[in-house]
mmCIF file of N, CA and C in Angstrom:
data_model
loop_
_atom_site.group_PDB
_atom_site.id
_atom_site.type_symbol
_atom_site.label_atom_id
_atom_site.label_comp_id
_atom_site.label_asym_id
_atom_site.label_seq_id
_atom_site.Cartn_x
_atom_site.Cartn_y
_atom_site.Cartn_z
ATOM 1 N N HIS V 1 70.397 81.025 257.051
ATOM 2 C CA HIS V 1 71.771 81.149 257.483
ATOM 3 C C HIS V 1 71.850 80.902 258.980
ATOM 4 N N ASN V 2 72.845 80.162 259.410
ATOM 5 C CA ASN V 2 73.086 79.919 260.829
ATOM 6 C C ASN V 2 74.398 80.568 261.232
ATOM 7 N N TYR V 3 74.427 81.099 262.421
ATOM 8 C CA TYR V 3 75.626 81.721 262.956
ATOM 9 C C TYR V 3 75.895 81.134 264.333
ATOM 10 N N ILE V 4 77.120 80.660 264.555
ATOM 11 C CA ILE V 4 77.508 80.087 265.836
ATOM 12 C C ILE V 4 77.812 81.229 266.806
ATOM 13 N N VAL V 5 77.364 81.071 268.035
ATOM 14 C CA VAL V 5 77.544 82.101 269.055
ATOM 15 C C VAL V 5 78.571 81.618 270.075
ATOM 16 N N SER V 6 79.482 82.488 270.442
ATOM 17 C CA SER V 6 80.492 82.159 271.456
ATOM 18 C C SER V 6 79.902 82.270 272.849
ATOM 19 N N TYR V 7 80.355 81.402 273.744
ATOM 20 C CA TYR V 7 79.952 81.499 275.141
ATOM 21 C C TYR V 7 80.822 82.510 275.853
ATOM 22 N N GLY V 8 80.316 83.039 276.937
ATOM 23 C CA GLY V 8 81.082 83.978 277.738
ATOM 24 C C GLY V 8 80.488 85.370 277.689
ATOM 25 N N LEU V 9 81.016 86.226 278.496
ATOM 26 C CA LEU V 9 80.554 87.601 278.616
ATOM 27 C C LEU V 9 81.446 88.511 277.779
ATOM 28 N N PRO V 10 80.874 89.266 276.842
ATOM 29 C CA PRO V 10 81.709 90.163 276.033
ATOM 30 C C PRO V 10 82.229 91.324 276.874
ATOM 31 N N SER V 11 83.358 91.846 276.480
ATOM 32 C CA SER V 11 83.953 92.956 277.243
ATOM 33 C C SER V 11 83.249 94.278 276.952
ATOM 34 N N ASN V 12 82.600 94.414 275.809
ATOM 35 C CA ASN V 12 81.935 95.657 275.420
ATOM 36 C C ASN V 12 80.413 95.483 275.505
ATOM 37 N N LEU V 13 79.878 95.358 276.704
ATOM 38 C CA LEU V 13 78.454 95.092 276.918
ATOM 39 C C LEU V 13 77.532 96.140 276.310
ATOM 40 N N SER V 14 77.996 97.367 276.171
ATOM 41 C CA SER V 14 77.143 98.418 275.617
ATOM 42 C C SER V 14 76.839 98.200 274.132
ATOM 43 N N ASP V 15 77.544 97.293 273.475
ATOM 44 C CA ASP V 15 77.291 96.986 272.060
ATOM 45 C C ASP V 15 76.233 95.902 271.879
ATOM 46 N N TYR V 16 75.674 95.379 272.968
ATOM 47 C CA TYR V 16 74.746 94.256 272.907
ATOM 48 C C TYR V 16 73.419 94.595 273.570
ATOM 49 N N PHE V 17 72.402 93.787 273.282
ATOM 50 C CA PHE V 17 71.113 93.918 273.933
ATOM 51 C C PHE V 17 70.584 92.522 274.226
ATOM 52 N N PHE V 18 69.678 92.430 275.168
ATOM 53 C CA PHE V 18 69.136 91.144 275.611
ATOM 54 C C PHE V 18 67.847 90.822 274.878
ATOM 55 N N LEU V 19 67.718 89.599 274.386
ATOM 56 C CA LEU V 19 66.479 89.091 273.798
ATOM 57 C C LEU V 19 66.093 87.822 274.550
ATOM 58 N N PRO V 20 64.956 87.817 275.233
ATOM 59 C CA PRO V 20 64.545 86.632 275.994
ATOM 60 C C PRO V 20 64.061 85.509 275.081
ATOM 61 N N ALA V 21 64.149 84.292 275.572
ATOM 62 C CA ALA V 21 63.705 83.100 274.842
ATOM 63 C C ALA V 21 62.200 82.919 275.049
ATOM 64 N N LEU V 22 61.395 83.706 274.323
ATOM 65 C CA LEU V 22 59.949 83.705 274.503
ATOM 66 C C LEU V 22 59.221 82.721 273.594
ATOM 67 N N GLY V 23 59.944 82.015 272.724
ATOM 68 C CA GLY V 23 59.309 81.052 271.845
ATOM 69 C C GLY V 23 58.451 81.716 270.796
ATOM 70 N N PHE V 24 57.408 81.002 270.325
ATOM 71 C CA PHE V 24 56.482 81.539 269.334
ATOM 72 C C PHE V 24 55.117 80.880 269.513
ATOM 73 N N PHE V 25 54.100 81.490 268.958
ATOM 74 C CA PHE V 25 52.720 81.017 269.064
ATOM 75 C C PHE V 25 52.311 80.377 267.742
ATOM 76 N N ASP V 26 51.796 79.135 267.799
ATOM 77 C CA ASP V 26 51.370 78.435 266.593
ATOM 78 C C ASP V 26 50.328 77.387 266.958
ATOM 79 N N ASN V 27 49.275 77.288 266.163
ATOM 80 C CA ASN V 27 48.214 76.297 266.384
ATOM 81 C C ASN V 27 47.628 76.349 267.796
ATOM 82 N N GLY V 28 47.462 77.555 268.321
ATOM 83 C CA GLY V 28 46.801 77.719 269.610
ATOM 84 C C GLY V 28 47.655 77.526 270.838
ATOM 85 N N SER V 29 48.974 77.375 270.683
ATOM 86 C CA SER V 29 49.816 77.202 271.875
ATOM 87 C C SER V 29 51.182 77.854 271.676
ATOM 88 N N ILE V 30 51.837 78.105 272.805
ATOM 89 C CA ILE V 30 53.191 78.661 272.790
ATOM 90 C C ILE V 30 54.176 77.502 272.679
ATOM 91 N N ASN V 31 55.128 77.635 271.761
ATOM 92 C CA ASN V 31 56.133 76.607 271.522
ATOM 93 C C ASN V 31 57.521 77.122 271.845
ATOM 94 N N THR V 32 58.379 76.260 272.295
ATOM 95 C CA THR V 32 59.804 76.496 272.579
ATOM 96 C C THR V 32 60.055 77.618 273.586
ATOM 97 N N TYR V 33 59.067 77.947 274.421
ATOM 98 C CA TYR V 33 59.251 78.988 275.446
ATOM 99 C C TYR V 33 60.384 78.576 276.380
ATOM 100 N N GLY V 34 61.321 79.467 276.617
ATOM 101 C CA GLY V 34 62.455 79.193 277.487
ATOM 102 C C GLY V 34 63.643 78.568 276.780
ATOM 103 N N SER V 35 63.445 78.087 275.550
ATOM 104 C CA SER V 35 64.539 77.472 274.789
ATOM 105 C C SER V 35 64.965 78.315 273.591
ATOM 106 N N PHE V 36 63.997 78.906 272.904
ATOM 107 C CA PHE V 36 64.251 79.687 271.701
ATOM 108 C C PHE V 36 63.591 81.052 271.834
ATOM 109 N N GLY V 37 64.179 82.029 271.197
ATOM 110 C CA GLY V 37 63.547 83.322 271.014
ATOM 111 C C GLY V 37 63.311 83.510 269.525
ATOM 112 N N CYS V 38 62.099 83.762 269.118
ATOM 113 C CA CYS V 38 61.757 83.922 267.699
ATOM 114 C C CYS V 38 61.196 85.322 267.492
ATOM 115 N N TYR V 39 61.836 86.098 266.626
ATOM 116 C CA TYR V 39 61.485 87.506 266.451
ATOM 117 C C TYR V 39 61.301 87.842 264.984
ATOM 118 N N TRP V 40 60.261 88.616 264.693
ATOM 119 C CA TRP V 40 60.041 89.114 263.338
ATOM 120 C C TRP V 40 61.017 90.234 263.027
ATOM 121 N N SER V 41 61.400 90.336 261.762
ATOM 122 C CA SER V 41 62.112 91.522 261.301
ATOM 123 C C SER V 41 61.056 92.485 260.740
ATOM 124 N N SER V 42 61.472 93.625 260.318
ATOM 125 C CA SER V 42 60.526 94.566 259.711
ATOM 126 C C SER V 42 60.430 94.364 258.201
ATOM 127 N N SER V 43 61.097 93.333 257.681
ATOM 128 C CA SER V 43 61.144 93.105 256.234
ATOM 129 C C SER V 43 60.290 91.921 255.809
ATOM 130 N N ALA V 44 59.446 92.135 254.826
ATOM 131 C CA ALA V 44 58.675 91.043 254.237
ATOM 132 C C ALA V 44 59.563 90.276 253.259
ATOM 133 N N ASN V 45 59.222 89.029 253.014
ATOM 134 C CA ASN V 45 59.930 88.232 252.032
ATOM 135 C C ASN V 45 59.363 88.571 250.655
ATOM 136 N N PRO V 46 60.162 89.131 249.745
ATOM 137 C CA PRO V 46 59.630 89.544 248.440
ATOM 138 C C PRO V 46 59.228 88.372 247.536
ATOM 139 N N GLN V 47 59.662 87.161 247.870
ATOM 140 C CA GLN V 47 59.354 85.999 247.034
ATOM 141 C C GLN V 47 57.960 85.438 247.300
ATOM 142 N N THR V 48 57.411 85.682 248.484
ATOM 143 C CA THR V 48 56.072 85.205 248.806
ATOM 144 C C THR V 48 55.422 86.150 249.812
ATOM 145 N N THR V 49 54.208 86.578 249.546
ATOM 146 C CA THR V 49 53.538 87.554 250.405
ATOM 147 C C THR V 49 53.070 86.947 251.722
ATOM 148 N N SER V 50 53.049 85.625 251.837
ATOM 149 C CA SER V 50 52.595 85.000 253.083
ATOM 150 C C SER V 50 53.738 84.793 254.076
ATOM 151 N N ASN V 51 54.976 85.160 253.716
ATOM 152 C CA ASN V 51 56.125 84.996 254.603
ATOM 153 C C ASN V 51 56.796 86.326 254.891
ATOM 154 N N ALA V 52 57.503 86.363 256.015
ATOM 155 C CA ALA V 52 58.336 87.504 256.376
ATOM 156 C C ALA V 52 59.625 86.953 256.982
ATOM 157 N N TYR V 53 60.642 87.804 257.100
ATOM 158 C CA TYR V 53 61.909 87.357 257.660
ATOM 159 C C TYR V 53 61.836 87.322 259.179
ATOM 160 N N ARG V 54 62.541 86.342 259.749
ATOM 161 C CA ARG V 54 62.578 86.180 261.199
ATOM 162 C C ARG V 54 63.988 85.829 261.651
ATOM 163 N N MET V 55 64.225 86.061 262.944
ATOM 164 C CA MET V 55 65.475 85.688 263.581
ATOM 165 C C MET V 55 65.137 84.770 264.749
ATOM 166 N N THR V 56 65.805 83.637 264.807
ATOM 167 C CA THR V 56 65.636 82.697 265.911
ATOM 168 C C THR V 56 66.944 82.648 266.683
ATOM 169 N N ILE V 57 66.850 82.778 268.007
ATOM 170 C CA ILE V 57 68.054 82.735 268.842
ATOM 171 C C ILE V 57 67.951 81.583 269.832
ATOM 172 N N ARG V 58 69.082 81.024 270.141
ATOM 173 C CA ARG V 58 69.226 80.007 271.173
ATOM 174 C C ARG V 58 70.565 80.255 271.829
ATOM 175 N N ASN V 59 70.874 79.539 272.882
ATOM 176 C CA ASN V 59 72.122 79.826 273.580
ATOM 177 C C ASN V 59 73.357 79.549 272.734
ATOM 178 N N SER V 60 73.250 78.744 271.677
ATOM 179 C CA SER V 60 74.433 78.387 270.892
ATOM 180 C C SER V 60 74.391 78.850 269.438
ATOM 181 N N PHE V 61 73.281 79.416 268.967
ATOM 182 C CA PHE V 61 73.241 79.866 267.580
ATOM 183 C C PHE V 61 72.192 80.947 267.357
ATOM 184 N N ILE V 62 72.351 81.640 266.240
ATOM 185 C CA ILE V 62 71.375 82.599 265.737
ATOM 186 C C ILE V 62 71.054 82.160 264.315
ATOM 187 N N MET V 63 69.777 82.100 263.975
ATOM 188 C CA MET V 63 69.376 81.657 262.651
ATOM 189 C C MET V 63 68.449 82.693 262.027
ATOM 190 N N MET V 64 68.750 83.068 260.790
ATOM 191 C CA MET V 64 67.913 83.996 260.034
ATOM 192 C C MET V 64 67.185 83.185 258.973
ATOM 193 N N GLY V 65 65.924 83.524 258.715
ATOM 194 C CA GLY V 65 65.178 82.793 257.700
ATOM 195 C C GLY V 65 63.846 83.446 257.414
ATOM 196 N N SER V 66 63.017 82.717 256.694
ATOM 197 C CA SER V 66 61.694 83.179 256.315
ATOM 198 C C SER V 66 60.665 82.297 257.019
ATOM 199 N N GLU V 67 59.561 82.892 257.429
ATOM 200 C CA GLU V 67 58.548 82.166 258.210
ATOM 201 C C GLU V 67 57.157 82.621 257.772
ATOM 202 N N SER V 68 56.197 81.741 257.917
ATOM 203 C CA SER V 68 54.813 82.081 257.621
ATOM 204 C C SER V 68 54.335 83.194 258.548
ATOM 205 N N ARG V 69 53.663 84.174 257.996
ATOM 206 C CA ARG V 69 53.138 85.280 258.805
ATOM 207 C C ARG V 69 51.999 84.842 259.716
ATOM 208 N N PHE V 70 51.513 83.626 259.547
ATOM 209 C CA PHE V 70 50.439 83.114 260.392
ATOM 210 C C PHE V 70 50.935 82.669 261.755
ATOM 211 N N LYS V 71 52.253 82.545 261.922
ATOM 212 C CA LYS V 71 52.806 82.194 263.231
ATOM 213 C C LYS V 71 52.985 83.456 264.051
ATOM 214 N N GLY V 72 52.839 83.326 265.335
ATOM 215 C CA GLY V 72 52.947 84.469 266.233
ATOM 216 C C GLY V 72 54.339 84.584 266.818
ATOM 217 N N LEU V 73 55.225 85.254 266.116
ATOM 218 C CA LEU V 73 56.558 85.513 266.626
ATOM 219 C C LEU V 73 56.553 86.835 267.379
ATOM 220 N N ASN V 74 57.578 87.060 268.145
ATOM 221 C CA ASN V 74 57.682 88.262 268.971
ATOM 222 C C ASN V 74 58.099 89.467 268.124
ATOM 223 N N VAL V 75 57.681 90.630 268.574
ATOM 224 C CA VAL V 75 58.061 91.896 267.964
ATOM 225 C C VAL V 75 58.701 92.727 269.060
ATOM 226 N N GLN V 76 59.915 93.224 268.802
ATOM 227 C CA GLN V 76 60.644 93.990 269.812
ATOM 228 C C GLN V 76 61.236 95.223 269.151
ATOM 229 N N PRO V 77 60.759 96.424 269.506
ATOM 230 C CA PRO V 77 61.379 97.631 268.933
ATOM 231 C C PRO V 77 62.738 97.878 269.572
ATOM 232 N N PHE V 78 63.657 98.395 268.787
ATOM 233 C CA PHE V 78 65.013 98.699 269.282
ATOM 234 C C PHE V 78 65.300 100.160 269.063
ATOM 235 N N GLU V 79 66.082 100.706 269.973
ATOM 236 C CA GLU V 79 66.466 102.114 269.875
ATOM 237 C C GLU V 79 67.945 102.240 269.659
#
């Protein structure tokens, strides 16, 4: 699923949090650093044990999907 993100500063900043565009690690190197932020969710994909759910962010969209657990995506705890 893809979600379009609006530009601009929201009026209710306390409802949001910052996620940096740290990219992801694959095949021995960091990819898309500074362009994309790729984060694991805490949920595994029940259809295949080698995948888990992830969220990818960019300045214009947010994408949810399933990704191989062999890739090194970021993990960020939230409070």
